[in-house]
XYZ file of C-alpha atoms in Angstrom:
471
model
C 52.848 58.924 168.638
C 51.559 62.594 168.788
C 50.932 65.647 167.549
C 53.085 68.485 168.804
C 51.305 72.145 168.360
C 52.702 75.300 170.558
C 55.279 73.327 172.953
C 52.385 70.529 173.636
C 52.118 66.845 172.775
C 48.368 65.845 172.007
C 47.219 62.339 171.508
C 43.848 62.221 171.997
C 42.352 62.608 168.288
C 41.140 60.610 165.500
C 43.867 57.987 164.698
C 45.281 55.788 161.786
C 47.159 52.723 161.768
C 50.995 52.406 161.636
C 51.971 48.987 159.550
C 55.208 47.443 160.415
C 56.245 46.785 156.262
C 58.185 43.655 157.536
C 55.620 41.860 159.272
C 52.144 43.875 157.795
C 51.127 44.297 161.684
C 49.651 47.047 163.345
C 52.457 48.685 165.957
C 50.480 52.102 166.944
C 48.310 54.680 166.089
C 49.149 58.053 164.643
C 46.885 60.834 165.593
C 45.376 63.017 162.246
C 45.154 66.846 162.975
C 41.575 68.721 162.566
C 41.627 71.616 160.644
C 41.159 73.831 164.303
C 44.835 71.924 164.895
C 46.068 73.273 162.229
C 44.911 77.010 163.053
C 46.427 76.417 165.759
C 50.010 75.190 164.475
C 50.047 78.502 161.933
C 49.306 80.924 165.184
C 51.612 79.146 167.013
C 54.228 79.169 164.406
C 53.506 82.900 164.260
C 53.954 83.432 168.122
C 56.908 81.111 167.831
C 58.697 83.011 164.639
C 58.630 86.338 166.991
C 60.196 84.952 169.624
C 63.074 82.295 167.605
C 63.944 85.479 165.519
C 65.085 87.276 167.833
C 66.802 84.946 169.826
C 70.282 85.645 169.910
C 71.987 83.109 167.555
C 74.822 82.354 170.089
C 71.851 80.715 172.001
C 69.934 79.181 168.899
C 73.091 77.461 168.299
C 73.086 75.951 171.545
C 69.772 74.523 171.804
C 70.073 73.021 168.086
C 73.678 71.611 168.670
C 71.879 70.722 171.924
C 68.981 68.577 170.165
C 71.534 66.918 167.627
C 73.275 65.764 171.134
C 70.026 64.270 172.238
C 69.923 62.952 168.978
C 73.218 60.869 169.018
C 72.690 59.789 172.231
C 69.192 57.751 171.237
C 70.408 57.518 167.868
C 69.480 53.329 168.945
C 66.170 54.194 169.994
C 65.652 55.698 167.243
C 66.987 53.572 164.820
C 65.095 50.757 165.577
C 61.754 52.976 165.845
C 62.300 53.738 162.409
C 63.443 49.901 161.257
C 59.950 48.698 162.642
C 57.971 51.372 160.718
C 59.881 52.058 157.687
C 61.588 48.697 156.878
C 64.946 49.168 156.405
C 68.021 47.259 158.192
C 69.100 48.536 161.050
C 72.367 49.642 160.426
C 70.851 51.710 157.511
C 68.788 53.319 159.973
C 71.353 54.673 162.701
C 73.600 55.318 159.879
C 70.612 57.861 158.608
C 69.798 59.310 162.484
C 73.490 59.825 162.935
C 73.510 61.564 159.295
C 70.975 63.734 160.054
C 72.556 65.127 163.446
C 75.349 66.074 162.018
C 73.617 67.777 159.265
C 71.413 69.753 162.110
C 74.869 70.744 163.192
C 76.171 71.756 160.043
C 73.116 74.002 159.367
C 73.443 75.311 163.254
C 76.938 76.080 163.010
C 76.679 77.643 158.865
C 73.724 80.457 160.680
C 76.361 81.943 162.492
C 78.096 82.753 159.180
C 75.224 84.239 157.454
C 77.088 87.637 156.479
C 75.701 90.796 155.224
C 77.900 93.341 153.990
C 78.782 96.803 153.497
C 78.654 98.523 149.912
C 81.066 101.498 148.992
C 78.806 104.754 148.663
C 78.360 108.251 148.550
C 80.051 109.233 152.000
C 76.261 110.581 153.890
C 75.056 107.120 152.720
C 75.386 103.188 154.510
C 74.479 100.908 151.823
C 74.192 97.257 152.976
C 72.931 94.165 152.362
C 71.357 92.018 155.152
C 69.541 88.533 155.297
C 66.442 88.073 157.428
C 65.144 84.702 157.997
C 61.883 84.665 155.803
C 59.428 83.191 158.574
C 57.002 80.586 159.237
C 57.863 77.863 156.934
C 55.084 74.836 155.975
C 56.845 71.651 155.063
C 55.622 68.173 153.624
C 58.246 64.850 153.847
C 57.984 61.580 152.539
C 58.351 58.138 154.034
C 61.330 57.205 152.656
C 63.813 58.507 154.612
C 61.689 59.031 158.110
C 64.911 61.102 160.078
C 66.522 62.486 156.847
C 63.487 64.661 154.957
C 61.996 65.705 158.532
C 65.913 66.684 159.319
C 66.260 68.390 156.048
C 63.599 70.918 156.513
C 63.293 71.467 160.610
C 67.815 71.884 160.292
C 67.348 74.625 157.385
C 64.261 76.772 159.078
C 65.395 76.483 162.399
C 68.817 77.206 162.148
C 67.821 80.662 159.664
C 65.425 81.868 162.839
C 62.201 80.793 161.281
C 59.538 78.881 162.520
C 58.143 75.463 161.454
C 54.941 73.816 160.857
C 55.986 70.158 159.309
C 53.293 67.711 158.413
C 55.537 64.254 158.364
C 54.326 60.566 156.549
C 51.511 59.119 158.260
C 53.198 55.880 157.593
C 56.289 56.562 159.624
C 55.395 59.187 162.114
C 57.192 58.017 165.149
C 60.542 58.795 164.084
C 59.349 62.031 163.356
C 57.883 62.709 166.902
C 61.227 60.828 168.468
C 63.465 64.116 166.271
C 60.862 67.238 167.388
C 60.991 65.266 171.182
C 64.890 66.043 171.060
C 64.394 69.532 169.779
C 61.867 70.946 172.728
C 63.934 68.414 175.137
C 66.840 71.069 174.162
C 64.764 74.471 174.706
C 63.463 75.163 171.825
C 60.711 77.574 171.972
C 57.180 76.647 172.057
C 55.635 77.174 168.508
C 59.213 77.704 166.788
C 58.217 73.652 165.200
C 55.291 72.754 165.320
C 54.542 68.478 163.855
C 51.008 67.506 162.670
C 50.036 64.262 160.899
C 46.900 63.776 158.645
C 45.095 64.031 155.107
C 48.212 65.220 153.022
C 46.083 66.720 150.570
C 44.067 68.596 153.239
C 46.459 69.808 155.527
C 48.638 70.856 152.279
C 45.672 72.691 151.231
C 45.463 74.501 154.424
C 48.908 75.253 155.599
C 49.808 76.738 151.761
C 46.524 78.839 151.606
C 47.000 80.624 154.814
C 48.882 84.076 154.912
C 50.926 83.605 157.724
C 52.943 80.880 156.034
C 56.083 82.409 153.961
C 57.965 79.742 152.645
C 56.753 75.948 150.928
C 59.248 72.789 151.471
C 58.535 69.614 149.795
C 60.059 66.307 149.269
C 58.480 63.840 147.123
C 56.735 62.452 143.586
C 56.641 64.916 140.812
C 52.567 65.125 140.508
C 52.069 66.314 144.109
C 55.401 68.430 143.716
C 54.108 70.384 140.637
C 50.405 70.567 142.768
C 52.053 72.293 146.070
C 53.996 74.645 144.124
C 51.075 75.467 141.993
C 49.124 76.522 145.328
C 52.398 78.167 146.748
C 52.841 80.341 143.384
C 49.053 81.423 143.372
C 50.216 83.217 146.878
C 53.097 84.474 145.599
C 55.082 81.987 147.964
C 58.541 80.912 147.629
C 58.961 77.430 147.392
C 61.681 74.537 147.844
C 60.813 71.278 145.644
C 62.913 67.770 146.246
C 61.367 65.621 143.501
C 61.419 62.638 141.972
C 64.503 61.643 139.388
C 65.636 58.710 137.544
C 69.008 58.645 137.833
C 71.451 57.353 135.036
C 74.815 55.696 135.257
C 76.730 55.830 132.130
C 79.957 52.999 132.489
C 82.310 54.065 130.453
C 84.362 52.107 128.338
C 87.760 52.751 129.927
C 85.882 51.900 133.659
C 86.553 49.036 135.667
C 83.401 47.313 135.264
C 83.966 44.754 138.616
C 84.561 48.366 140.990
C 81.502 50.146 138.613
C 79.030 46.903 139.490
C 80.107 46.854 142.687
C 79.535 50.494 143.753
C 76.296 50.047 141.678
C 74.646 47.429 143.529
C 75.293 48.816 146.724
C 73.718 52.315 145.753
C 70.830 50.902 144.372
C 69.564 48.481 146.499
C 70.088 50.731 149.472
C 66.628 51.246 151.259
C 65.135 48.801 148.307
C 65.552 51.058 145.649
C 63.127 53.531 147.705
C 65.496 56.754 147.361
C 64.512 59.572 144.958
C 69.091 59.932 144.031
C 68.863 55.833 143.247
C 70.659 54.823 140.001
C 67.966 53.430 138.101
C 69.026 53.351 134.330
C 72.197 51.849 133.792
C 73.943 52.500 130.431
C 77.449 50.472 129.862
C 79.410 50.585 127.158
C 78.959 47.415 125.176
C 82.945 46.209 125.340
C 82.679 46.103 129.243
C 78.881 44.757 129.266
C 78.719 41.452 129.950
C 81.620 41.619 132.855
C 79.732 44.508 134.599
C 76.549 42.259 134.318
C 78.388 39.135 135.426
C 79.518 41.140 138.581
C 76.159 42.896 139.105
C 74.325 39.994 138.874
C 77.414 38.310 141.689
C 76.700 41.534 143.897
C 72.621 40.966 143.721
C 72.850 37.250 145.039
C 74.528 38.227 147.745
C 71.960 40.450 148.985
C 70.037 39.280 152.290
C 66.542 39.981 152.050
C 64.526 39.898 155.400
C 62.552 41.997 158.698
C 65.621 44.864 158.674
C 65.632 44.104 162.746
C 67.711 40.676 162.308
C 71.022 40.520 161.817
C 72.672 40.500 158.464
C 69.815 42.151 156.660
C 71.057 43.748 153.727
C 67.896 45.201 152.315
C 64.061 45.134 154.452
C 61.018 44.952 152.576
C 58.931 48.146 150.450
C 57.448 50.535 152.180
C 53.882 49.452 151.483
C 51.685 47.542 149.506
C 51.469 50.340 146.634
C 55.020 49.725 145.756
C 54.327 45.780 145.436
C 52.415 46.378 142.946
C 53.950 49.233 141.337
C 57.292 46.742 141.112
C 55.267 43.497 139.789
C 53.685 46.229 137.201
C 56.639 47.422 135.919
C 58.271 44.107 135.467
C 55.349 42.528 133.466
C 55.596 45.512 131.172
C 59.635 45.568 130.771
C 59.554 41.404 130.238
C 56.159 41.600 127.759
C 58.116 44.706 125.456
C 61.302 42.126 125.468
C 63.425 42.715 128.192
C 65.471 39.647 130.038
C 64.499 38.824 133.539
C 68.055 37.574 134.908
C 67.074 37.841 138.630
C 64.485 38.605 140.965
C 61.751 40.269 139.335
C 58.600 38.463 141.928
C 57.239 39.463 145.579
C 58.981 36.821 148.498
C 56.470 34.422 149.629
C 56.092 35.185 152.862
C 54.238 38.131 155.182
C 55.619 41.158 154.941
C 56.315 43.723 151.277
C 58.820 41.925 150.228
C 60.235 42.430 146.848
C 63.390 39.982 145.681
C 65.932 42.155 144.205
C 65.597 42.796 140.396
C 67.745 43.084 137.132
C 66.866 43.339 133.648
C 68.753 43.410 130.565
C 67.864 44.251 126.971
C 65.393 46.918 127.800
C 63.551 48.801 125.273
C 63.433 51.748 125.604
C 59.858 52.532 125.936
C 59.282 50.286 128.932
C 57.573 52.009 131.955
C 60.587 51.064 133.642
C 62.798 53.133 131.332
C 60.610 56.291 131.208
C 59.545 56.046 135.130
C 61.019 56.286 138.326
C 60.946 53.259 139.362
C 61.398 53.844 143.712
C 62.179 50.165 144.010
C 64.731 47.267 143.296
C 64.706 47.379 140.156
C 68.070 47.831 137.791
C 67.573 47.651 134.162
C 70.684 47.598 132.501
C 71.327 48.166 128.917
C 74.912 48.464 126.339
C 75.766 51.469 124.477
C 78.560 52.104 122.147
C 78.726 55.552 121.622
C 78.869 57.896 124.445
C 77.081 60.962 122.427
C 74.174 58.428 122.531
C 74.550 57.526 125.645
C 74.761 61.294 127.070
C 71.704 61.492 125.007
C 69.573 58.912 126.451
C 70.236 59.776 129.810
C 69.139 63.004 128.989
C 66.127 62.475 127.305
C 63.675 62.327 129.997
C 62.059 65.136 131.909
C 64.313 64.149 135.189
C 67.037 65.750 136.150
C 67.742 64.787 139.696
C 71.376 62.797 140.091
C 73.629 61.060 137.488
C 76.359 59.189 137.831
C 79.694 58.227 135.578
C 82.403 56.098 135.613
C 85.358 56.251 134.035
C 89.476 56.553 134.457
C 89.705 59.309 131.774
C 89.874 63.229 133.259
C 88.287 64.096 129.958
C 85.699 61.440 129.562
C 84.927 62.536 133.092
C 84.162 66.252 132.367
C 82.319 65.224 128.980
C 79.800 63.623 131.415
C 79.961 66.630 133.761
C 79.264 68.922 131.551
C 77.031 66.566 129.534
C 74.616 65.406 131.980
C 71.396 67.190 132.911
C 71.186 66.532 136.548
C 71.779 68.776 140.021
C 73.210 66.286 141.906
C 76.448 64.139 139.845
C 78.847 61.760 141.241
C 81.986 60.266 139.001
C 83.502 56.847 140.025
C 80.849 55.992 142.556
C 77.331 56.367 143.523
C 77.928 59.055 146.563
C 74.657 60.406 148.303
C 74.143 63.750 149.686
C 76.294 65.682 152.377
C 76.135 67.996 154.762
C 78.152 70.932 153.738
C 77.202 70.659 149.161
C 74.029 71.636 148.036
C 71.420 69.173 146.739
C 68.807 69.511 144.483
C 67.242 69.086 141.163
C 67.288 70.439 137.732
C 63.844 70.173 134.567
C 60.341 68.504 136.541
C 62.766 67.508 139.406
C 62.182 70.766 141.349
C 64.205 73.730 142.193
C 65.709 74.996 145.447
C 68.682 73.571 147.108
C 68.895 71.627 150.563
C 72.453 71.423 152.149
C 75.387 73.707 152.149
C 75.256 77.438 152.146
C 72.587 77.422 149.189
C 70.706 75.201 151.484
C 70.191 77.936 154.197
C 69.624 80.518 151.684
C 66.396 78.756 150.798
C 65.360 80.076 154.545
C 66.133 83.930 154.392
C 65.320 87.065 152.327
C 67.546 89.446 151.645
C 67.111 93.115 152.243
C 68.806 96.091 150.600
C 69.382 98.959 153.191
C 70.019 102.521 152.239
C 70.744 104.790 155.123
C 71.269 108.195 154.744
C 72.944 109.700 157.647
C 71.283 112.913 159.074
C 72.380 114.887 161.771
């Protein structure tokens, strides 16, 4: 694991460990930047900006659909780099490399369509419109999703001609370095990305404060969200905020509740519950409740918990120790206000952060589990009988990341459509985010849009340009 500043890996500084979540074992070290490192990343990113700008974007599309090549063709390597630092099965993690390439290529290919145009004028006068790309970029990610948030950011800047200084988790920093190792493999530019690792707080603090850096991009809790974008608006920057959500699912009462638990389950114990879009308030309507439980509850016991590197793994352990306790916390208080424990609801008895998948029924509604995101697997699922209500609930909180519906009714459908205060919305299943839609949140869940056309937008300025024509 390294640092990579100006087209250089460096190794040799102050270290933490890296924790395999399955097994609580130390598997490397991940070097921390010093604040001279970071100087160092901004000029480079600087140096790097002049030089990716103006390189034409016939050959930035190479190199990018170059490192998404690379990509694919470790996308084993990878995976299993990931699995041992992250925790999640396997076949979760090359399904998320192989995701992310194709979104690098989606974001390489959509630059090449980033149009101006030409306004009617006065007949001495060119009036036009033209997008720039807005330069260097700083970017935070999570440890969640160790190929995807990276992926997110590097695919958006790089692919709109600006430069990138990314600080990635500490906790999962060698799938990070495995990506930016495909990307200067492919001829990328030294100091057009630039990857450091240390204090989040500190490097934040540094990378937001200094003038060189244009554009914020974050992914991750609310708090630190509304923190960075504090810093970025007291320079005047632009910023791009992925926060947190708790997603509701509404079950209509004309849904099939077996198809609606079954697409349920498999959404939200995907990466244990650890994904910011997970449905984590489920609202059914009281005439299909006790079926969609029944089959929920079916679905949950058939879940494999275990190390995500053995076969037929269906869901690794948390990430760390914080979200033990944050789980065993929030079923205390759910169970103590009322709420049934039907399943799960302890950690596994063994090494490792295990969690055993969780569902609770009957809960009121000011349980912590109700009013926060949870991040885990945890489902709390509760009957309504009126949909206004329902709508209402689900609305009620400050979140407004992804929702989801089901129903059979094209009307019912666009009630919750319209209805439902979220960015992201899926009807009839639990879909996650895609290459060529935007994604993003609405209310304390941030602002900005990653993915699509929107999502390259977030990279560029636009300039007016009025040319009068002189002899």
């Amino acid at each position: 694991m390294s640092l990579y500043i100006d087209g250089s890996f460096l190794t040799d500084r102050p270290t933490a460990p890296v924790l395999n979540p399955a097994t609580e074992e130390v598997i490397g070290q991940v070097p921390l930047a010093t604040p001279e490192d970071i100087d160092r990343a901004i000029a480079a990113a600087v140096r790097g900006f002049a030089v990716w700008r103006k390189t034409p974007i016939a050959e930035r599309t190479r190199i990018l659909l170059k490192a998404a090549d690379l990509l694919v063709s470790r996308a084993d390597h990878v995976a299993r780099v990931m699995t041992c630092e992250q925790g999640k099965p396997l076949a979760e993690a090359r399904g998320e490399v192989l995701r992310v390439a194709g979104a690098l290529r989606w974001d390489a290919e959509d630059a090449r369509r980033a149009y101006g145009r030409i306004i009617p004028s006065a007949g001495d006068t060119v009036l036009s419109v033209r997008h720039e790309p807005v330069g260097p970029v700083a970017a935070f990610t999570p440890w969640n999703f160790p190929a995807g948030s990276p992926m997110r950011k590097l695919a958006g800047a790089l692919s709109a001609g600006c430069s990138i200084v990314i600080k990635a988790s500490e906790e999962t920093p060698g799938t990070a370095v495995e990506i930016v190792r495909c990307f200067a493999e492919a001829g990328l530019p030294a100091g057009a990305l630039n990857l450091v690792f240390g204090d989040p707080a500190e490097v934040s603090r540094h990378l937001i404060a200094s003038p060189d850096i244009r554009l914020v991009a974050f992914t991750g809790s609310i708090p630190v969200g509304k923190l960075l974008a504090a810093q970025a608006g007291a320079a005047m920057k632009p910023a791009l905020m992925e926060l947190g959500g708790h997603a509701p699912v509404i079950v209509c009462a004309d849904a099939d509740p077996v198809q609606a638990a079954r697409k349920s389950v498999a959404a939200k114990f995907a990466n244990a519950g650890q994904v910011c879009t997970s449905p984590s308030r489920f609202l059914v309507h009281v005439s299909i409740y006790d079926r969609f439980v029944e089959e929920f509850r079916a679905q949950v016991s058939k879940i494999v918990v275990g190390d995500g590197l053995t076969e037929g793994v269906t869901m690794g352990p948390l990430a760390n120790e914080r979200r033990l306790k944050a789980m065993e916390e929030l079923v205390a208080d759910a169970v103590s206000r009322g709420a049934t424990l039907l399943t799960g609801g302890e950690r596994l008895d063994r090494a490792g952060y295990f969690f055993a998948p969780t569902v609770l029924t009957g809960v009121p509604g000011d349980a912590r589990v109700m009013r926060e995101e949870p991040f885990g697997p945890i489902a709390p699922i509760n009957s309504f009988t009126d949909l206004d209500d329902a709508l209402r609930i689900a609305n009620e909180l400050p979140y407004g990341l992804a929702a989801y519906g089901f129903t059979r009714s094209s009307k019912t459908a666009e009630k919750l459509i319209s209805g439902l205060e979220a960015g992201i919305l899926s009807i009839n299943h639990c879909g996650g985010s895609v290459h060529e839609a935007p994604s993003g949140g609405v209310k304390s869940s941030g602002y900005g849009k990653e993915g699509g056309p929107e999502g390259l937008e977030a990279y560029l300025i636009t300039k007016r340009v009025s040319h009068l024509l002189v002899d």
